[in-house]
Amino acid sequence: MQPAPVPVFDGHNDTLLKLELQQGTAKNRSFFEEAAFDHIDLPRAKKGGFAGGLFAMFVPSRIARNGEAAFNPADPANFAEISQEFAHKFTSRLFGQAERIAEKAPDLVSICRSSAEIREAMGTGRLAMILHIEGAEAIGKDLAELETFHGRGLRSLGPVWSRKNIFGDGVPMAFPASPDTGPGLTDAGKELVKECNRLKIQIDLSHITEKGFWDVAKLSDAPLVASHSNAHAVSPSPRNLTDRQLDAIAETGGLVGLNFHVGFTREDGAMRADTPLETLVRHMDHLIGRLGEDGVALGSDFDGCLVPAAIKDVAGLPKLVEAFRKAGYGEELIEKLCWKNWISVLQRAGI
Ligand SMILES: [Zn+2]
């Protein structure tokens, strides 16, 4: 018999978006049935040890219902600003996706509202979902929707995705480039940070410009977190964090989740699925060097990116764990990286 895989609580996936967009297409799938494509469903989660994570609710600039081929990073239409009305409607549908999953099988999946609830769900073998908004377009300037979303389970929010909104600006998908690509937070963005602090909603710094990062660092009273970003010193993508940013995160007792996307891990930024897992380990080494063993975790970006073929999907997580072992990481460190650090940082943030 195979030994049980190391549990993983992961910082980022786009599974809710996939499930929403694929309705009514040939790729329509159920979260409860194993598919031969995409990255996360419950049967494959079980195989890989995936015990839960932050489930992103992201509103694309352009809705294409023909599946993953739709996203082309070279097409500016994919980065166009969106209206609050559209974003709000679509975000409600994504909340609905998560709620229907949890309601259909309360013994298998839970929407968790605190670190204690994550521990409890994991302890009883239920998949633990933390709801996250990626890009705050669904929220208006007066922030009224934030409290409603919090009531519906929202516990994490990235003020911007890689596009401009009323709160700030995000980094483009260029390579190589500095993350200092545009302005920081607007006045509304600063209010959003304060309101997230008040409601105990984690602020996610992945996708934000470097100026925006420093604005949040100055204002926020919570540990700084980038849920799915890597080390700029290893792979100079603007989606990655400079050593100065990593040091600032470390100072607050914050955390960075390792993104598996090959374009954010390779030194050359190439979109190659044959990228070896050692490339991910190189980022992990660098991140641990700057943030310490308690400040790094996983932020796979499953269902939203090109993962190395060696991992393939969520069932392949034990391959990454093997690569960590091969690199000399002990079991205690592996457990921290794979799940303990995420729960601890949420707890430190009062969640
Ligand atoms: Zn993202």
mmCIF file with all atom_site columns, C-alpha atoms in Angstrom, residues 184-342:
data_model
loop_
_atom_site.group_PDB
_atom_site.id
_atom_site.type_symbol
_atom_site.label_atom_id
_atom_site.label_alt_id
_atom_site.label_comp_id
_atom_site.label_asym_id
_atom_site.label_entity_id
_atom_site.label_seq_id
_atom_site.pdbx_PDB_ins_code
_atom_site.Cartn_x
_atom_site.Cartn_y
_atom_site.Cartn_z
_atom_site.occupancy
_atom_site.B_iso_or_equiv
_atom_site.pdbx_formal_charge
_atom_site.auth_seq_id
_atom_site.auth_comp_id
_atom_site.auth_asym_id
_atom_site.auth_atom_id
_atom_site.pdbx_PDB_model_num
ATOM 1   C CA . GLY A 1 184 ? 0.214   52.348 -6.225  1.00 0.00 ? 184 GLY A CA 1
ATOM 2   C CA . LEU A 1 185 ? -3.032  52.420 -4.259  1.00 0.00 ? 185 LEU A CA 1
ATOM 3   C CA . THR A 1 186 ? -5.641  55.093 -4.881  1.00 0.00 ? 186 THR A CA 1
ATOM 4   C CA . ASP A 1 187 ? -7.370  56.770 -1.927  1.00 0.00 ? 187 ASP A CA 1
ATOM 5   C CA . ALA A 1 188 ? -10.155 54.178 -2.290  1.00 0.00 ? 188 ALA A CA 1
ATOM 6   C CA . GLY A 1 189 ? -7.485  51.461 -2.233  1.00 0.00 ? 189 GLY A CA 1
ATOM 7   C CA . LYS A 1 190 ? -6.129  52.805 1.044   1.00 0.00 ? 190 LYS A CA 1
ATOM 8   C CA . GLU A 1 191 ? -9.625  52.748 2.540   1.00 0.00 ? 191 GLU A CA 1
ATOM 9   C CA . LEU A 1 192 ? -10.041 49.181 1.290   1.00 0.00 ? 192 LEU A CA 1
ATOM 10  C CA . VAL A 1 193 ? -6.888  48.112 3.151   1.00 0.00 ? 193 VAL A CA 1
ATOM 11  C CA . LYS A 1 194 ? -8.133  49.652 6.396   1.00 0.00 ? 194 LYS A CA 1
ATOM 12  C CA . GLU A 1 195 ? -11.564 48.041 6.022   1.00 0.00 ? 195 GLU A CA 1
ATOM 13  C CA . CYS A 1 196 ? -9.989  44.629 5.330   1.00 0.00 ? 196 CYS A CA 1
ATOM 14  C CA . ASN A 1 197 ? -7.903  45.043 8.484   1.00 0.00 ? 197 ASN A CA 1
ATOM 15  C CA . ARG A 1 198 ? -11.037 45.872 10.449  1.00 0.00 ? 198 ARG A CA 1
ATOM 16  C CA . LEU A 1 199 ? -13.033 42.914 9.126   1.00 0.00 ? 199 LEU A CA 1
ATOM 17  C CA . LYS A 1 200 ? -10.030 40.542 9.360   1.00 0.00 ? 200 LYS A CA 1
ATOM 18  C CA . ILE A 1 201 ? -9.860  39.856 5.650   1.00 0.00 ? 201 ILE A CA 1
ATOM 19  C CA . GLN A 1 202 ? -6.363  38.953 4.501   1.00 0.00 ? 202 GLN A CA 1
ATOM 20  C CA . ILE A 1 203 ? -4.888  41.311 1.882   1.00 0.00 ? 203 ILE A CA 1
ATOM 21  C CA . ASP A 1 204 ? -3.151  39.428 -0.914  1.00 0.00 ? 204 ASP A CA 1
ATOM 22  C CA . LEU A 1 205 ? -0.205  41.176 -2.583  1.00 0.00 ? 205 LEU A CA 1
ATOM 23  C CA . SER A 1 206 ? 0.180   38.873 -5.594  1.00 0.00 ? 206 SER A CA 1
ATOM 24  C CA . HIS A 1 207 ? -0.457  40.855 -8.846  1.00 0.00 ? 207 HIS A CA 1
ATOM 25  C CA . ILE A 1 208 ? -0.073  44.322 -7.280  1.00 0.00 ? 208 ILE A CA 1
ATOM 26  C CA . THR A 1 209 ? 2.507   46.842 -8.537  1.00 0.00 ? 209 THR A CA 1
ATOM 27  C CA . GLU A 1 210 ? 5.574   47.403 -6.387  1.00 0.00 ? 210 GLU A CA 1
ATOM 28  C CA . LYS A 1 211 ? 4.291   50.891 -5.430  1.00 0.00 ? 211 LYS A CA 1
ATOM 29  C CA . GLY A 1 212 ? 0.989   49.329 -4.379  1.00 0.00 ? 212 GLY A CA 1
ATOM 30  C CA . PHE A 1 213 ? 2.908   46.748 -2.364  1.00 0.00 ? 213 PHE A CA 1
ATOM 31  C CA . TRP A 1 214 ? 4.711   49.464 -0.395  1.00 0.00 ? 214 TRP A CA 1
ATOM 32  C CA . ASP A 1 215 ? 1.455   51.354 0.140   1.00 0.00 ? 215 ASP A CA 1
ATOM 33  C CA . VAL A 1 216 ? -0.107  48.245 1.697   1.00 0.00 ? 216 VAL A CA 1
ATOM 34  C CA . ALA A 1 217 ? 3.060   47.578 3.717   1.00 0.00 ? 217 ALA A CA 1
ATOM 35  C CA . LYS A 1 218 ? 2.853   51.082 5.173   1.00 0.00 ? 218 LYS A CA 1
ATOM 36  C CA . LEU A 1 219 ? -0.863  50.920 5.996   1.00 0.00 ? 219 LEU A CA 1
ATOM 37  C CA . SER A 1 220 ? -1.790  47.368 6.917   1.00 0.00 ? 220 SER A CA 1
ATOM 38  C CA . ASP A 1 221 ? -1.634  46.051 10.461  1.00 0.00 ? 221 ASP A CA 1
ATOM 39  C CA . ALA A 1 222 ? -1.739  42.399 9.319   1.00 0.00 ? 222 ALA A CA 1
ATOM 40  C CA . PRO A 1 223 ? 1.152   40.147 8.245   1.00 0.00 ? 223 PRO A CA 1
ATOM 41  C CA . LEU A 1 224 ? 1.999   40.802 4.571   1.00 0.00 ? 224 LEU A CA 1
ATOM 42  C CA . VAL A 1 225 ? 1.049   37.918 2.293   1.00 0.00 ? 225 VAL A CA 1
ATOM 43  C CA . ALA A 1 226 ? 1.549   37.122 -1.387  1.00 0.00 ? 226 ALA A CA 1
ATOM 44  C CA . SER A 1 227 ? -0.502  33.987 -2.002  1.00 0.00 ? 227 SER A CA 1
ATOM 45  C CA . HIS A 1 228 ? 0.948   32.900 -5.359  1.00 0.00 ? 228 HIS A CA 1
ATOM 46  C CA . SER A 1 229 ? 4.220   34.596 -6.304  1.00 0.00 ? 229 SER A CA 1
ATOM 47  C CA . ASN A 1 230 ? 7.884   33.612 -6.575  1.00 0.00 ? 230 ASN A CA 1
ATOM 48  C CA . ALA A 1 231 ? 11.362  35.096 -6.246  1.00 0.00 ? 231 ALA A CA 1
ATOM 49  C CA . HIS A 1 232 ? 12.268  37.816 -8.750  1.00 0.00 ? 232 HIS A CA 1
ATOM 50  C CA . ALA A 1 233 ? 15.963  37.099 -8.129  1.00 0.00 ? 233 ALA A CA 1
ATOM 51  C CA . VAL A 1 234 ? 15.462  33.610 -9.634  1.00 0.00 ? 234 VAL A CA 1
ATOM 52  C CA . SER A 1 235 ? 12.919  34.425 -12.348 1.00 0.00 ? 235 SER A CA 1
ATOM 53  C CA . PRO A 1 236 ? 12.594  38.118 -13.296 1.00 0.00 ? 236 PRO A CA 1
ATOM 54  C CA . SER A 1 237 ? 8.821   38.176 -13.868 1.00 0.00 ? 237 SER A CA 1
ATOM 55  C CA . PRO A 1 238 ? 6.963   41.258 -12.593 1.00 0.00 ? 238 PRO A CA 1
ATOM 56  C CA . ARG A 1 239 ? 4.615   38.766 -10.864 1.00 0.00 ? 239 ARG A CA 1
ATOM 57  C CA . ASN A 1 240 ? 7.521   37.802 -8.613  1.00 0.00 ? 240 ASN A CA 1
ATOM 58  C CA . LEU A 1 241 ? 8.844   39.597 -5.539  1.00 0.00 ? 241 LEU A CA 1
ATOM 59  C CA . THR A 1 242 ? 12.158  41.383 -5.202  1.00 0.00 ? 242 THR A CA 1
ATOM 60  C CA . ASP A 1 243 ? 14.409  40.579 -2.254  1.00 0.00 ? 243 ASP A CA 1
ATOM 61  C CA . ARG A 1 244 ? 13.448  43.925 -0.691  1.00 0.00 ? 244 ARG A CA 1
ATOM 62  C CA . GLN A 1 245 ? 9.783   42.933 -0.875  1.00 0.00 ? 245 GLN A CA 1
ATOM 63  C CA . LEU A 1 246 ? 10.530  39.473 0.539   1.00 0.00 ? 246 LEU A CA 1
ATOM 64  C CA . ASP A 1 247 ? 12.431  41.047 3.435   1.00 0.00 ? 247 ASP A CA 1
ATOM 65  C CA . ALA A 1 248 ? 9.497   43.386 4.152   1.00 0.00 ? 248 ALA A CA 1
ATOM 66  C CA . ILE A 1 249 ? 7.125   40.400 4.223   1.00 0.00 ? 249 ILE A CA 1
ATOM 67  C CA . ALA A 1 250 ? 9.476   38.572 6.596   1.00 0.00 ? 250 ALA A CA 1
ATOM 68  C CA . GLU A 1 251 ? 9.571   41.555 8.953   1.00 0.00 ? 251 GLU A CA 1
ATOM 69  C CA . THR A 1 252 ? 5.794   41.340 9.470   1.00 0.00 ? 252 THR A CA 1
ATOM 70  C CA . GLY A 1 253 ? 5.749   37.579 10.038  1.00 0.00 ? 253 GLY A CA 1
ATOM 71  C CA . GLY A 1 254 ? 4.070   37.227 6.647   1.00 0.00 ? 254 GLY A CA 1
ATOM 72  C CA . LEU A 1 255 ? 4.128   34.554 3.976   1.00 0.00 ? 255 LEU A CA 1
ATOM 73  C CA . VAL A 1 256 ? 4.674   33.813 0.289   1.00 0.00 ? 256 VAL A CA 1
ATOM 74  C CA . GLY A 1 257 ? 2.988   30.880 -1.494  1.00 0.00 ? 257 GLY A CA 1
ATOM 75  C CA . LEU A 1 258 ? 5.101   29.246 -4.210  1.00 0.00 ? 258 LEU A CA 1
ATOM 76  C CA . ASN A 1 259 ? 3.413   29.535 -7.623  1.00 0.00 ? 259 ASN A CA 1
ATOM 77  C CA . PHE A 1 260 ? 3.847   26.477 -9.892  1.00 0.00 ? 260 PHE A CA 1
ATOM 78  C CA . HIS A 1 261 ? 3.336   28.393 -13.161 1.00 0.00 ? 261 HIS A CA 1
ATOM 79  C CA . VAL A 1 262 ? 6.348   27.608 -15.356 1.00 0.00 ? 262 VAL A CA 1
ATOM 80  C CA . GLY A 1 263 ? 6.424   31.189 -16.705 1.00 0.00 ? 263 GLY A CA 1
ATOM 81  C CA . PHE A 1 264 ? 6.979   32.515 -13.169 1.00 0.00 ? 264 PHE A CA 1
ATOM 82  C CA . THR A 1 265 ? 9.544   29.896 -12.197 1.00 0.00 ? 265 THR A CA 1
ATOM 83  C CA . ARG A 1 266 ? 11.955  29.545 -15.117 1.00 0.00 ? 266 ARG A CA 1
ATOM 84  C CA . GLU A 1 267 ? 14.946  31.870 -15.456 1.00 0.00 ? 267 GLU A CA 1
ATOM 85  C CA . ASP A 1 268 ? 13.973  32.454 -19.104 1.00 0.00 ? 268 ASP A CA 1
ATOM 86  C CA . GLY A 1 269 ? 10.231  32.806 -18.412 1.00 0.00 ? 269 GLY A CA 1
ATOM 87  C CA . ALA A 1 270 ? 9.462   30.260 -21.163 1.00 0.00 ? 270 ALA A CA 1
ATOM 88  C CA . MET A 1 271 ? 6.091   28.487 -21.184 1.00 0.00 ? 271 MET A CA 1
ATOM 89  C CA . ARG A 1 272 ? 7.474   24.971 -21.147 1.00 0.00 ? 272 ARG A CA 1
ATOM 90  C CA . ALA A 1 273 ? 5.646   22.136 -19.444 1.00 0.00 ? 273 ALA A CA 1
ATOM 91  C CA . ASP A 1 274 ? 8.876   20.095 -19.330 1.00 0.00 ? 274 ASP A CA 1
ATOM 92  C CA . THR A 1 275 ? 10.257  22.478 -16.686 1.00 0.00 ? 275 THR A CA 1
ATOM 93  C CA . PRO A 1 276 ? 11.973  20.302 -14.057 1.00 0.00 ? 276 PRO A CA 1
ATOM 94  C CA . LEU A 1 277 ? 10.754  20.394 -10.458 1.00 0.00 ? 277 LEU A CA 1
ATOM 95  C CA . GLU A 1 278 ? 14.248  21.480 -9.407  1.00 0.00 ? 278 GLU A CA 1
ATOM 96  C CA . THR A 1 279 ? 13.272  24.895 -10.813 1.00 0.00 ? 279 THR A CA 1
ATOM 97  C CA . LEU A 1 280 ? 10.495  25.157 -8.219  1.00 0.00 ? 280 LEU A CA 1
ATOM 98  C CA . VAL A 1 281 ? 12.888  23.965 -5.524  1.00 0.00 ? 281 VAL A CA 1
ATOM 99  C CA . ARG A 1 282 ? 15.307  26.750 -6.497  1.00 0.00 ? 282 ARG A CA 1
ATOM 100 C CA . HIS A 1 283 ? 12.582  29.321 -5.729  1.00 0.00 ? 283 HIS A CA 1
ATOM 101 C CA . MET A 1 284 ? 11.721  27.527 -2.510  1.00 0.00 ? 284 MET A CA 1
ATOM 102 C CA . ASP A 1 285 ? 15.384  27.655 -1.408  1.00 0.00 ? 285 ASP A CA 1
ATOM 103 C CA . HIS A 1 286 ? 15.574  31.359 -2.163  1.00 0.00 ? 286 HIS A CA 1
ATOM 104 C CA . LEU A 1 287 ? 12.258  32.129 -0.447  1.00 0.00 ? 287 LEU A CA 1
ATOM 105 C CA . ILE A 1 288 ? 13.235  30.165 2.667   1.00 0.00 ? 288 ILE A CA 1
ATOM 106 C CA . GLY A 1 289 ? 16.565  32.022 2.686   1.00 0.00 ? 289 GLY A CA 1
ATOM 107 C CA . ARG A 1 290 ? 14.775  35.404 2.872   1.00 0.00 ? 290 ARG A CA 1
ATOM 108 C CA . LEU A 1 291 ? 11.595  34.505 4.797   1.00 0.00 ? 291 LEU A CA 1
ATOM 109 C CA . GLY A 1 292 ? 12.666  31.648 7.027   1.00 0.00 ? 292 GLY A CA 1
ATOM 110 C CA . GLU A 1 293 ? 11.035  28.249 7.353   1.00 0.00 ? 293 GLU A CA 1
ATOM 111 C CA . ASP A 1 294 ? 7.792   29.725 8.744   1.00 0.00 ? 294 ASP A CA 1
ATOM 112 C CA . GLY A 1 295 ? 7.280   32.287 5.973   1.00 0.00 ? 295 GLY A CA 1
ATOM 113 C CA . VAL A 1 296 ? 6.895   30.105 2.883   1.00 0.00 ? 296 VAL A CA 1
ATOM 114 C CA . ALA A 1 297 ? 4.104   27.820 1.685   1.00 0.00 ? 297 ALA A CA 1
ATOM 115 C CA . LEU A 1 298 ? 2.471   26.684 -1.551  1.00 0.00 ? 298 LEU A CA 1
ATOM 116 C CA . GLY A 1 299 ? 0.341   28.786 -3.909  1.00 0.00 ? 299 GLY A CA 1
ATOM 117 C CA . SER A 1 300 ? -0.056  26.392 -6.812  1.00 0.00 ? 300 SER A CA 1
ATOM 118 C CA . ASP A 1 301 ? -2.267  28.441 -9.165  1.00 0.00 ? 301 ASP A CA 1
ATOM 119 C CA . PHE A 1 302 ? -3.899  25.131 -10.184 1.00 0.00 ? 302 PHE A CA 1
ATOM 120 C CA . ASP A 1 303 ? -6.599  25.572 -12.844 1.00 0.00 ? 303 ASP A CA 1
ATOM 121 C CA . GLY A 1 304 ? -5.156  28.974 -13.675 1.00 0.00 ? 304 GLY A CA 1
ATOM 122 C CA . CYS A 1 305 ? -1.715  28.278 -15.077 1.00 0.00 ? 305 CYS A CA 1
ATOM 123 C CA . LEU A 1 306 ? 0.673   25.944 -16.880 1.00 0.00 ? 306 LEU A CA 1
ATOM 124 C CA . VAL A 1 307 ? 2.085   23.611 -14.203 1.00 0.00 ? 307 VAL A CA 1
ATOM 125 C CA . PRO A 1 308 ? 5.129   21.415 -14.851 1.00 0.00 ? 308 PRO A CA 1
ATOM 126 C CA . ALA A 1 309 ? 4.133   18.134 -16.530 1.00 0.00 ? 309 ALA A CA 1
ATOM 127 C CA . ALA A 1 310 ? 5.945   16.325 -13.694 1.00 0.00 ? 310 ALA A CA 1
ATOM 128 C CA . ILE A 1 311 ? 3.126   17.516 -11.389 1.00 0.00 ? 311 ILE A CA 1
ATOM 129 C CA . LYS A 1 312 ? 0.369   17.566 -14.065 1.00 0.00 ? 312 LYS A CA 1
ATOM 130 C CA . ASP A 1 313 ? -2.532  18.145 -11.670 1.00 0.00 ? 313 ASP A CA 1
ATOM 131 C CA . VAL A 1 314 ? -3.412  18.094 -7.970  1.00 0.00 ? 314 VAL A CA 1
ATOM 132 C CA . ALA A 1 315 ? -2.872  14.306 -7.810  1.00 0.00 ? 315 ALA A CA 1
ATOM 133 C CA . GLY A 1 316 ? 0.790   15.006 -8.617  1.00 0.00 ? 316 GLY A CA 1
ATOM 134 C CA . LEU A 1 317 ? 1.514   17.007 -5.455  1.00 0.00 ? 317 LEU A CA 1
ATOM 135 C CA . PRO A 1 318 ? 3.469   14.086 -3.914  1.00 0.00 ? 318 PRO A CA 1
ATOM 136 C CA . LYS A 1 319 ? 5.969   14.487 -6.798  1.00 0.00 ? 319 LYS A CA 1
ATOM 137 C CA . LEU A 1 320 ? 6.769   17.973 -5.549  1.00 0.00 ? 320 LEU A CA 1
ATOM 138 C CA . VAL A 1 321 ? 7.087   16.660 -1.998  1.00 0.00 ? 321 VAL A CA 1
ATOM 139 C CA . GLU A 1 322 ? 9.539   14.058 -3.356  1.00 0.00 ? 322 GLU A CA 1
ATOM 140 C CA . ALA A 1 323 ? 11.545  16.861 -5.002  1.00 0.00 ? 323 ALA A CA 1
ATOM 141 C CA . PHE A 1 324 ? 11.702  18.652 -1.629  1.00 0.00 ? 324 PHE A CA 1
ATOM 142 C CA . ARG A 1 325 ? 12.984  15.448 0.012   1.00 0.00 ? 325 ARG A CA 1
ATOM 143 C CA . LYS A 1 326 ? 15.555  15.001 -2.724  1.00 0.00 ? 326 LYS A CA 1
ATOM 144 C CA . ALA A 1 327 ? 16.740  18.556 -2.018  1.00 0.00 ? 327 ALA A CA 1
ATOM 145 C CA . GLY A 1 328 ? 17.318  17.587 1.612   1.00 0.00 ? 328 GLY A CA 1
ATOM 146 C CA . TYR A 1 329 ? 14.225  19.140 3.234   1.00 0.00 ? 329 TYR A CA 1
ATOM 147 C CA . GLY A 1 330 ? 13.253  17.304 6.414   1.00 0.00 ? 330 GLY A CA 1
ATOM 148 C CA . GLU A 1 331 ? 9.717   16.094 7.152   1.00 0.00 ? 331 GLU A CA 1
ATOM 149 C CA . GLU A 1 332 ? 9.109   18.864 9.683   1.00 0.00 ? 332 GLU A CA 1
ATOM 150 C CA . LEU A 1 333 ? 9.959   21.572 7.148   1.00 0.00 ? 333 LEU A CA 1
ATOM 151 C CA . ILE A 1 334 ? 7.890   19.834 4.466   1.00 0.00 ? 334 ILE A CA 1
ATOM 152 C CA . GLU A 1 335 ? 4.827   19.854 6.719   1.00 0.00 ? 335 GLU A CA 1
ATOM 153 C CA . LYS A 1 336 ? 5.314   23.562 7.386   1.00 0.00 ? 336 LYS A CA 1
ATOM 154 C CA . LEU A 1 337 ? 5.595   24.360 3.686   1.00 0.00 ? 337 LEU A CA 1
ATOM 155 C CA . CYS A 1 338 ? 2.732   22.094 2.664   1.00 0.00 ? 338 CYS A CA 1
ATOM 156 C CA . TRP A 1 339 ? 0.066   23.192 5.155   1.00 0.00 ? 339 TRP A CA 1
ATOM 157 C CA . LYS A 1 340 ? 1.094   24.367 8.614   1.00 0.00 ? 340 LYS A CA 1
ATOM 158 C CA . ASN A 1 341 ? 2.478   27.763 7.600   1.00 0.00 ? 341 ASN A CA 1
ATOM 159 C CA . TRP A 1 342 ? -0.705  28.807 5.782   1.00 0.00 ? 342 TRP A CA 1
#
